[in-house]
Amino acid sequence: TKKGLIIISGDTSTSAGLERFKKKYPEKYFDVGIAEQNMIGIAAGLASEGHQVITTTFAPFQTMRCLEQIKVNLGYMKHKVVMVGLASGLVQGMLGFTHCCIEDLSVMRSLPGISVISPADSLSTIKATLASIEHNQSVYLRLTGPTPNPTVYSNDFDFKIGKSNTLIENGDDIALVSCGSMVYNSVEVINLLKKRKVGASLFDMHTIKPIDRDVLKKINKNFKLLVTFEEHSIIGGLGSAVAEYISS
């Protein structure tokens, strides 16, 4: 039986937008400071007692600094936690290499028992958060792009973990498969291609793991060219996940 939501942050209540939550539900909010390994240990303990737990801090510290704890406590021991990685990609460049994060998709995707989601904008982040809380295993929710981020979804839409969204159907020359901040950029690419009379369609592949094999099968069969867009290293991210499926 679930005992309600608890949020744990690593010294990021303001950055994570949790000030209102912290004031309204002080008994449901814990800040462990800059101690991310402890954060995952505490989260796993609370999850083992039936709580729905969300952890959050900047993406490199939410993933790589506590990687063994995620692997053992969440992946292996199967305690369910939703991990929110803030400001992933390159948006924190002004804080230097420590805060840039172009490895997290690769790292988190490699762990058994962890789903990986990279939403395109604010509405899809809300949808992804709600879906992640109801999901049957731990989730890494990767947030990219600056504040405020451009809108991709102006209207309500269905969000399902593991099922991509077809955003634009405008011909079968090129399929653009994108995630996170690059979905909005891909909309702009489609508009440029339209001016050049090139037919292109756009797929928001918000779930990197488990990836939408059905839509990739359709794309591989029907399009002349497939291009992936992600704010991540070319090693191990969305592009690798797509290539792995197609090579199979």
PDB file of C-alpha atoms in Angstrom:
ATOM      1  CA  THR A   1       0.000   0.000   0.000  1.00  0.00           C
ATOM      2  CA  LYS A   2       1.306   3.431  -0.977  1.00  0.00           C
ATOM      3  CA  LYS A   3       1.805   5.952   1.819  1.00  0.00           C
ATOM      4  CA  GLY A   4       1.918   9.090  -0.324  1.00  0.00           C
ATOM      5  CA  LEU A   5       4.555  11.155  -2.050  1.00  0.00           C
ATOM      6  CA  ILE A   6       7.926  12.158  -0.580  1.00  0.00           C
ATOM      7  CA  ILE A   7      10.443  14.369  -2.405  1.00  0.00           C
ATOM      8  CA  ILE A   8      14.148  14.328  -1.584  1.00  0.00           C
ATOM      9  CA  SER A   9      16.543  16.874  -3.065  1.00  0.00           C
ATOM     10  CA  GLY A  10      20.293  17.320  -3.055  1.00  0.00           C
ATOM     11  CA  ASP A  11      20.468  21.002  -2.087  1.00  0.00           C
ATOM     12  CA  THR A  12      18.288  22.078  -5.024  1.00  0.00           C
ATOM     13  CA  SER A  13      14.887  23.124  -3.654  1.00  0.00           C
ATOM     14  CA  THR A  14      14.914  26.477  -5.498  1.00  0.00           C
ATOM     15  CA  SER A  15      16.426  25.148  -8.745  1.00  0.00           C
ATOM     16  CA  ALA A  16      13.909  22.295  -8.759  1.00  0.00           C
ATOM     17  CA  GLY A  17      10.949  24.663  -8.201  1.00  0.00           C
ATOM     18  CA  LEU A  18      10.125  22.997  -4.894  1.00  0.00           C
ATOM     19  CA  GLU A  19       9.846  26.063  -2.621  1.00  0.00           C
ATOM     20  CA  ARG A  20       6.026  25.991  -2.548  1.00  0.00           C
ATOM     21  CA  PHE A  21       5.953  22.237  -1.977  1.00  0.00           C
ATOM     22  CA  LYS A  22       8.537  22.543   0.818  1.00  0.00           C
ATOM     23  CA  LYS A  23       6.490  25.194   2.630  1.00  0.00           C
ATOM     24  CA  LYS A  24       3.115  23.478   2.182  1.00  0.00           C
ATOM     25  CA  TYR A  25       4.266  19.913   2.949  1.00  0.00           C
ATOM     26  CA  PRO A  26       7.346  20.199   5.182  1.00  0.00           C
ATOM     27  CA  GLU A  27       6.888  16.641   6.431  1.00  0.00           C
ATOM     28  CA  LYS A  28       7.001  15.340   2.830  1.00  0.00           C
ATOM     29  CA  TYR A  29      10.200  17.123   1.797  1.00  0.00           C
ATOM     30  CA  PHE A  30      13.777  16.222   2.756  1.00  0.00           C
ATOM     31  CA  ASP A  31      16.941  18.016   1.679  1.00  0.00           C
ATOM     32  CA  VAL A  32      20.040  15.880   2.187  1.00  0.00           C
ATOM     33  CA  GLY A  33      22.466  18.574   1.011  1.00  0.00           C
ATOM     34  CA  ILE A  34      25.258  17.702  -1.385  1.00  0.00           C
ATOM     35  CA  ALA A  35      25.134  13.994  -0.495  1.00  0.00           C
ATOM     36  CA  GLU A  36      23.656  12.251  -3.510  1.00  0.00           C
ATOM     37  CA  GLN A  37      24.660   8.715  -2.541  1.00  0.00           C
ATOM     38  CA  ASN A  38      22.819   9.169   0.759  1.00  0.00           C
ATOM     39  CA  MET A  39      19.880  10.620  -1.178  1.00  0.00           C
ATOM     40  CA  ILE A  40      19.436   7.381  -3.134  1.00  0.00           C
ATOM     41  CA  GLY A  41      19.919   5.256  -0.001  1.00  0.00           C
ATOM     42  CA  ILE A  42      17.247   7.219   1.890  1.00  0.00           C
ATOM     43  CA  ALA A  43      14.936   7.140  -1.154  1.00  0.00           C
ATOM     44  CA  ALA A  44      15.289   3.375  -1.480  1.00  0.00           C
ATOM     45  CA  GLY A  45      14.549   2.919   2.235  1.00  0.00           C
ATOM     46  CA  LEU A  46      11.404   5.049   2.040  1.00  0.00           C
ATOM     47  CA  ALA A  47      10.324   3.232  -1.149  1.00  0.00           C
ATOM     48  CA  SER A  48      10.800  -0.112   0.624  1.00  0.00           C
ATOM     49  CA  GLU A  49       8.294   1.093   3.248  1.00  0.00           C
ATOM     50  CA  GLY A  50       5.644   1.858   0.610  1.00  0.00           C
ATOM     51  CA  HIS A  51       6.239   5.553  -0.138  1.00  0.00           C
ATOM     52  CA  GLN A  52       6.218   7.045  -3.642  1.00  0.00           C
ATOM     53  CA  VAL A  53       9.580   8.799  -3.817  1.00  0.00           C
ATOM     54  CA  ILE A  54      11.003  11.424  -6.167  1.00  0.00           C
ATOM     55  CA  THR A  55      14.649  12.495  -5.936  1.00  0.00           C
ATOM     56  CA  THR A  56      16.113  15.513  -7.688  1.00  0.00           C
ATOM     57  CA  THR A  57      19.337  17.417  -8.240  1.00  0.00           C
ATOM     58  CA  PHE A  58      21.398  18.552 -11.236  1.00  0.00           C
ATOM     59  CA  ALA A  59      21.680  15.771 -13.804  1.00  0.00           C
ATOM     60  CA  PRO A  60      25.380  14.796 -13.439  1.00  0.00           C
ATOM     61  CA  PHE A  61      24.987  14.460  -9.670  1.00  0.00           C
ATOM     62  CA  GLN A  62      21.592  12.692  -9.894  1.00  0.00           C
ATOM     63  CA  THR A  63      23.111  10.023 -12.133  1.00  0.00           C
ATOM     64  CA  MET A  64      26.869   9.527 -12.072  1.00  0.00           C
ATOM     65  CA  ARG A  65      27.739  10.626  -8.539  1.00  0.00           C
ATOM     66  CA  CYS A  66      25.430   7.976  -7.061  1.00  0.00           C
ATOM     67  CA  LEU A  67      25.543   5.433  -9.856  1.00  0.00           C
ATOM     68  CA  GLU A  68      26.385   2.374  -7.771  1.00  0.00           C
ATOM     69  CA  GLN A  69      23.549   3.146  -5.331  1.00  0.00           C
ATOM     70  CA  ILE A  70      21.132   3.428  -8.277  1.00  0.00           C
ATOM     71  CA  LYS A  71      22.414   0.177  -9.767  1.00  0.00           C
ATOM     72  CA  VAL A  72      22.159  -1.787  -6.503  1.00  0.00           C
ATOM     73  CA  ASN A  73      19.273  -0.221  -4.559  1.00  0.00           C
ATOM     74  CA  LEU A  74      16.951   0.564  -7.463  1.00  0.00           C
ATOM     75  CA  GLY A  75      18.008  -1.688 -10.348  1.00  0.00           C
ATOM     76  CA  TYR A  76      18.978  -4.854  -8.488  1.00  0.00           C
ATOM     77  CA  MET A  77      16.840  -4.549  -5.335  1.00  0.00           C
ATOM     78  CA  LYS A  78      13.934  -3.131  -7.363  1.00  0.00           C
ATOM     79  CA  HIS A  79      12.992  -0.298  -4.975  1.00  0.00           C
ATOM     80  CA  LYS A  80      10.932   2.125  -7.071  1.00  0.00           C
ATOM     81  CA  VAL A  81      12.175   5.734  -7.220  1.00  0.00           C
ATOM     82  CA  VAL A  82      11.633   8.492  -9.801  1.00  0.00           C
ATOM     83  CA  MET A  83      14.919  10.380 -10.312  1.00  0.00           C
ATOM     84  CA  VAL A  84      14.709  13.856 -11.874  1.00  0.00           C
ATOM     85  CA  GLY A  85      17.925  15.138 -13.452  1.00  0.00           C
ATOM     86  CA  LEU A  86      17.802  18.946 -13.654  1.00  0.00           C
ATOM     87  CA  ALA A  87      19.416  21.031 -16.405  1.00  0.00           C
ATOM     88  CA  SER A  88      20.946  18.170 -18.339  1.00  0.00           C
ATOM     89  CA  GLY A  89      22.769  18.687 -21.628  1.00  0.00           C
ATOM     90  CA  LEU A  90      24.738  21.913 -22.039  1.00  0.00           C
ATOM     91  CA  VAL A  91      22.455  24.558 -20.505  1.00  0.00           C
ATOM     92  CA  GLN A  92      24.656  24.855 -17.396  1.00  0.00           C
ATOM     93  CA  GLY A  93      27.745  25.600 -19.461  1.00  0.00           C
ATOM     94  CA  MET A  94      28.435  28.803 -17.527  1.00  0.00           C
ATOM     95  CA  LEU A  95      29.139  26.630 -14.457  1.00  0.00           C
ATOM     96  CA  GLY A  96      31.765  24.623 -16.312  1.00  0.00           C
ATOM     97  CA  PHE A  97      32.386  21.008 -17.239  1.00  0.00           C
ATOM     98  CA  THR A  98      31.190  19.681 -13.849  1.00  0.00           C
ATOM     99  CA  HIS A  99      27.612  20.796 -14.520  1.00  0.00           C
ATOM    100  CA  CYS A 100      27.370  19.886 -18.224  1.00  0.00           C
ATOM    101  CA  CYS A 101      25.843  16.461 -18.748  1.00  0.00           C
ATOM    102  CA  ILE A 102      26.126  14.658 -22.076  1.00  0.00           C
ATOM    103  CA  GLU A 103      26.627  11.131 -20.704  1.00  0.00           C
ATOM    104  CA  ASP A 104      23.540  10.480 -18.571  1.00  0.00           C
ATOM    105  CA  LEU A 105      21.344   8.814 -21.210  1.00  0.00           C
ATOM    106  CA  SER A 106      24.155   6.384 -21.984  1.00  0.00           C
ATOM    107  CA  VAL A 107      24.890   5.650 -18.335  1.00  0.00           C
ATOM    108  CA  MET A 108      21.291   5.268 -17.143  1.00  0.00           C
ATOM    109  CA  ARG A 109      20.182   3.316 -20.203  1.00  0.00           C
ATOM    110  CA  SER A 110      22.836   0.685 -19.441  1.00  0.00           C
ATOM    111  CA  LEU A 111      21.372  -0.158 -16.012  1.00  0.00           C
ATOM    112  CA  PRO A 112      18.822  -2.995 -15.818  1.00  0.00           C
ATOM    113  CA  GLY A 113      15.484  -2.104 -14.247  1.00  0.00           C
ATOM    114  CA  ILE A 114      15.598   1.645 -14.994  1.00  0.00           C
ATOM    115  CA  SER A 115      13.384   3.367 -17.595  1.00  0.00           C
ATOM    116  CA  VAL A 116      14.731   6.565 -19.196  1.00  0.00           C
ATOM    117  CA  ILE A 117      12.574   9.521 -20.337  1.00  0.00           C
ATOM    118  CA  SER A 118      13.554  12.868 -21.891  1.00  0.00           C
ATOM    119  CA  PRO A 119      10.470  15.127 -22.265  1.00  0.00           C
ATOM    120  CA  ALA A 120      10.278  17.915 -24.859  1.00  0.00           C
ATOM    121  CA  ASP A 121       8.703  20.802 -22.919  1.00  0.00           C
ATOM    122  CA  SER A 122       6.824  21.807 -19.752  1.00  0.00           C
ATOM    123  CA  LEU A 123       3.547  20.020 -20.523  1.00  0.00           C
ATOM    124  CA  SER A 124       5.311  16.793 -21.477  1.00  0.00           C
ATOM    125  CA  THR A 125       7.395  17.074 -18.289  1.00  0.00           C
ATOM    126  CA  ILE A 126       4.180  17.152 -16.225  1.00  0.00           C
ATOM    127  CA  LYS A 127       2.818  14.179 -18.184  1.00  0.00           C
ATOM    128  CA  ALA A 128       6.095  12.269 -17.822  1.00  0.00           C
ATOM    129  CA  THR A 129       6.249  12.926 -14.072  1.00  0.00           C
ATOM    130  CA  LEU A 130       2.707  11.631 -13.497  1.00  0.00           C
ATOM    131  CA  ALA A 131       3.336   8.606 -15.720  1.00  0.00           C
ATOM    132  CA  SER A 132       6.641   7.887 -13.959  1.00  0.00           C
ATOM    133  CA  ILE A 133       4.987   7.850 -10.531  1.00  0.00           C
ATOM    134  CA  GLU A 134       2.542   5.200 -11.810  1.00  0.00           C
ATOM    135  CA  HIS A 135       5.212   3.232 -13.721  1.00  0.00           C
ATOM    136  CA  ASN A 136       6.167  -0.274 -12.607  1.00  0.00           C
ATOM    137  CA  GLN A 137       9.906   0.396 -12.229  1.00  0.00           C
ATOM    138  CA  SER A 138      12.330   3.188 -11.376  1.00  0.00           C
ATOM    139  CA  VAL A 139      12.584   6.041 -13.874  1.00  0.00           C
ATOM    140  CA  TYR A 140      15.271   8.536 -14.785  1.00  0.00           C
ATOM    141  CA  LEU A 141      13.524  11.727 -15.944  1.00  0.00           C
ATOM    142  CA  ARG A 142      16.002  13.878 -17.862  1.00  0.00           C
ATOM    143  CA  LEU A 143      15.179  17.589 -18.082  1.00  0.00           C
ATOM    144  CA  THR A 144      16.942  19.649 -20.762  1.00  0.00           C
ATOM    145  CA  GLY A 145      16.767  23.194 -22.089  1.00  0.00           C
ATOM    146  CA  PRO A 146      16.670  26.667 -20.511  1.00  0.00           C
ATOM    147  CA  THR A 147      13.931  28.384 -18.503  1.00  0.00           C
ATOM    148  CA  PRO A 148      11.480  29.287 -19.887  1.00  0.00           C
ATOM    149  CA  ASN A 149      11.675  26.562 -22.504  1.00  0.00           C
ATOM    150  CA  PRO A 150       9.834  26.844 -25.839  1.00  0.00           C
ATOM    151  CA  THR A 151       6.431  25.169 -26.146  1.00  0.00           C
ATOM    152  CA  VAL A 152       6.113  22.031 -28.274  1.00  0.00           C
ATOM    153  CA  TYR A 153       2.720  20.840 -27.022  1.00  0.00           C
ATOM    154  CA  SER A 154       0.073  23.593 -26.963  1.00  0.00           C
ATOM    155  CA  ASN A 155      -2.819  21.162 -26.398  1.00  0.00           C
ATOM    156  CA  ASP A 156      -3.417  18.155 -24.176  1.00  0.00           C
ATOM    157  CA  PHE A 157      -2.095  14.857 -25.547  1.00  0.00           C
ATOM    158  CA  ASP A 158      -1.683  11.204 -24.613  1.00  0.00           C
ATOM    159  CA  PHE A 159       1.634  10.355 -22.967  1.00  0.00           C
ATOM    160  CA  LYS A 160       2.611   6.714 -22.586  1.00  0.00           C
ATOM    161  CA  ILE A 161       6.016   5.515 -21.414  1.00  0.00           C
ATOM    162  CA  GLY A 162       7.564   3.523 -24.265  1.00  0.00           C
ATOM    163  CA  LYS A 163       5.295   5.018 -26.965  1.00  0.00           C
ATOM    164  CA  SER A 164       6.581   7.937 -29.058  1.00  0.00           C
ATOM    165  CA  ASN A 165       4.400  10.792 -30.304  1.00  0.00           C
ATOM    166  CA  THR A 166       4.097  11.611 -34.003  1.00  0.00           C
ATOM    167  CA  LEU A 167       4.226  15.421 -34.004  1.00  0.00           C
ATOM    168  CA  ILE A 168       4.369  16.262 -37.716  1.00  0.00           C
ATOM    169  CA  GLU A 169       3.507  14.100 -40.742  1.00  0.00           C
ATOM    170  CA  ASN A 170       4.750  15.943 -43.805  1.00  0.00           C
ATOM    171  CA  GLY A 171       6.097  13.366 -46.223  1.00  0.00           C
ATOM    172  CA  ASP A 172       8.376  10.329 -46.155  1.00  0.00           C
ATOM    173  CA  ASP A 173      11.724  11.648 -47.356  1.00  0.00           C
ATOM    174  CA  ILE A 174      13.206  12.201 -43.895  1.00  0.00           C
ATOM    175  CA  ALA A 175      12.153  10.972 -40.461  1.00  0.00           C
ATOM    176  CA  LEU A 176      13.365  13.160 -37.609  1.00  0.00           C
ATOM    177  CA  VAL A 177      13.487  11.265 -34.311  1.00  0.00           C
ATOM    178  CA  SER A 178      14.144  13.640 -31.412  1.00  0.00           C
ATOM    179  CA  CYS A 179      14.059  13.912 -27.637  1.00  0.00           C
ATOM    180  CA  GLY A 180      14.225  16.627 -24.984  1.00  0.00           C
ATOM    181  CA  SER A 181      15.208  20.159 -25.986  1.00  0.00           C
ATOM    182  CA  MET A 182      15.915  19.031 -29.551  1.00  0.00           C
ATOM    183  CA  VAL A 183      12.241  18.354 -30.316  1.00  0.00           C
ATOM    184  CA  TYR A 184      11.521  22.086 -30.640  1.00  0.00           C
ATOM    185  CA  ASN A 185      14.664  22.514 -32.772  1.00  0.00           C
ATOM    186  CA  SER A 186      13.406  19.686 -34.972  1.00  0.00           C
ATOM    187  CA  VAL A 187      10.118  21.523 -35.557  1.00  0.00           C
ATOM    188  CA  GLU A 188      12.199  24.425 -36.878  1.00  0.00           C
ATOM    189  CA  VAL A 189      14.195  22.025 -39.083  1.00  0.00           C
ATOM    190  CA  ILE A 190      10.953  20.676 -40.582  1.00  0.00           C
ATOM    191  CA  ASN A 191       9.867  24.235 -41.423  1.00  0.00           C
ATOM    192  CA  LEU A 192      13.191  24.862 -43.186  1.00  0.00           C
ATOM    193  CA  LEU A 193      12.891  21.586 -45.117  1.00  0.00           C
ATOM    194  CA  LYS A 194       9.343  22.491 -46.149  1.00  0.00           C
ATOM    195  CA  LYS A 195      10.663  25.633 -47.843  1.00  0.00           C
ATOM    196  CA  ARG A 196      13.052  23.408 -49.818  1.00  0.00           C
ATOM    197  CA  LYS A 197      10.180  21.082 -50.805  1.00  0.00           C
ATOM    198  CA  VAL A 198      11.602  18.197 -48.746  1.00  0.00           C
ATOM    199  CA  GLY A 199       8.970  16.007 -47.076  1.00  0.00           C
ATOM    200  CA  ALA A 200       9.857  15.320 -43.452  1.00  0.00           C
ATOM    201  CA  SER A 201       8.028  13.922 -40.437  1.00  0.00           C
ATOM    202  CA  LEU A 202       8.826  14.382 -36.750  1.00  0.00           C
ATOM    203  CA  PHE A 203       8.643  11.817 -33.956  1.00  0.00           C
ATOM    204  CA  ASP A 204       9.056  12.795 -30.293  1.00  0.00           C
ATOM    205  CA  MET A 205      10.912   9.764 -28.897  1.00  0.00           C
ATOM    206  CA  HIS A 206      10.502  10.884 -25.291  1.00  0.00           C
ATOM    207  CA  THR A 207      11.190   7.408 -23.922  1.00  0.00           C
ATOM    208  CA  ILE A 208      14.740   6.305 -24.679  1.00  0.00           C
ATOM    209  CA  LYS A 209      14.252   3.077 -22.724  1.00  0.00           C
ATOM    210  CA  PRO A 210      12.101   1.126 -23.419  1.00  0.00           C
ATOM    211  CA  ILE A 211      12.269   2.567 -26.950  1.00  0.00           C
ATOM    212  CA  ASP A 212       9.242   2.478 -29.263  1.00  0.00           C
ATOM    213  CA  ARG A 213      10.223  -0.445 -31.481  1.00  0.00           C
ATOM    214  CA  ASP A 214       6.905  -0.398 -33.362  1.00  0.00           C
ATOM    215  CA  VAL A 215       7.332   3.142 -34.668  1.00  0.00           C
ATOM    216  CA  LEU A 216      11.023   2.552 -35.485  1.00  0.00           C
ATOM    217  CA  LYS A 217      10.036  -0.496 -37.522  1.00  0.00           C
ATOM    218  CA  LYS A 218       7.551   1.656 -39.460  1.00  0.00           C
ATOM    219  CA  ILE A 219      10.101   4.460 -39.995  1.00  0.00           C
ATOM    220  CA  ASN A 220      12.787   2.034 -41.142  1.00  0.00           C
ATOM    221  CA  LYS A 221      10.394   0.556 -43.705  1.00  0.00           C
ATOM    222  CA  ASN A 222       8.816   3.759 -45.053  1.00  0.00           C
ATOM    223  CA  PHE A 223      11.400   6.583 -44.982  1.00  0.00           C
ATOM    224  CA  LYS A 224      14.435   7.233 -47.179  1.00  0.00           C
ATOM    225  CA  LEU A 225      16.494   8.762 -44.374  1.00  0.00           C
ATOM    226  CA  LEU A 226      16.342   8.663 -40.571  1.00  0.00           C
ATOM    227  CA  VAL A 227      17.993  11.394 -38.484  1.00  0.00           C
ATOM    228  CA  THR A 228      18.175  11.504 -34.682  1.00  0.00           C
ATOM    229  CA  PHE A 229      18.487  14.717 -32.634  1.00  0.00           C
ATOM    230  CA  GLU A 230      19.569  14.800 -28.987  1.00  0.00           C
ATOM    231  CA  GLU A 231      21.446  17.089 -26.617  1.00  0.00           C
ATOM    232  CA  HIS A 232      23.856  14.316 -25.671  1.00  0.00           C
ATOM    233  CA  SER A 233      27.022  12.553 -26.767  1.00  0.00           C
ATOM    234  CA  ILE A 234      26.586  10.435 -29.894  1.00  0.00           C
ATOM    235  CA  ILE A 235      27.753   7.463 -27.795  1.00  0.00           C
ATOM    236  CA  GLY A 236      24.998   5.557 -26.032  1.00  0.00           C
ATOM    237  CA  GLY A 237      22.067   7.981 -26.245  1.00  0.00           C
ATOM    238  CA  LEU A 238      18.985   8.172 -28.471  1.00  0.00           C
ATOM    239  CA  GLY A 239      20.978   7.685 -31.690  1.00  0.00           C
ATOM    240  CA  SER A 240      22.615   4.552 -30.300  1.00  0.00           C
ATOM    241  CA  ALA A 241      19.270   3.180 -29.084  1.00  0.00           C
ATOM    242  CA  VAL A 242      17.754   3.675 -32.551  1.00  0.00           C
ATOM    243  CA  ALA A 243      20.806   2.180 -34.296  1.00  0.00           C
ATOM    244  CA  GLU A 244      20.783  -0.824 -31.957  1.00  0.00           C
ATOM    245  CA  TYR A 245      17.160  -1.595 -32.865  1.00  0.00           C
ATOM    246  CA  ILE A 246      17.680  -1.129 -36.623  1.00  0.00           C
ATOM    247  CA  SER A 247      20.842  -3.257 -36.666  1.00  0.00           C
ATOM    248  CA  SER A 248      18.858  -6.077 -35.032  1.00  0.00           C
TER     249      SER A 248
END
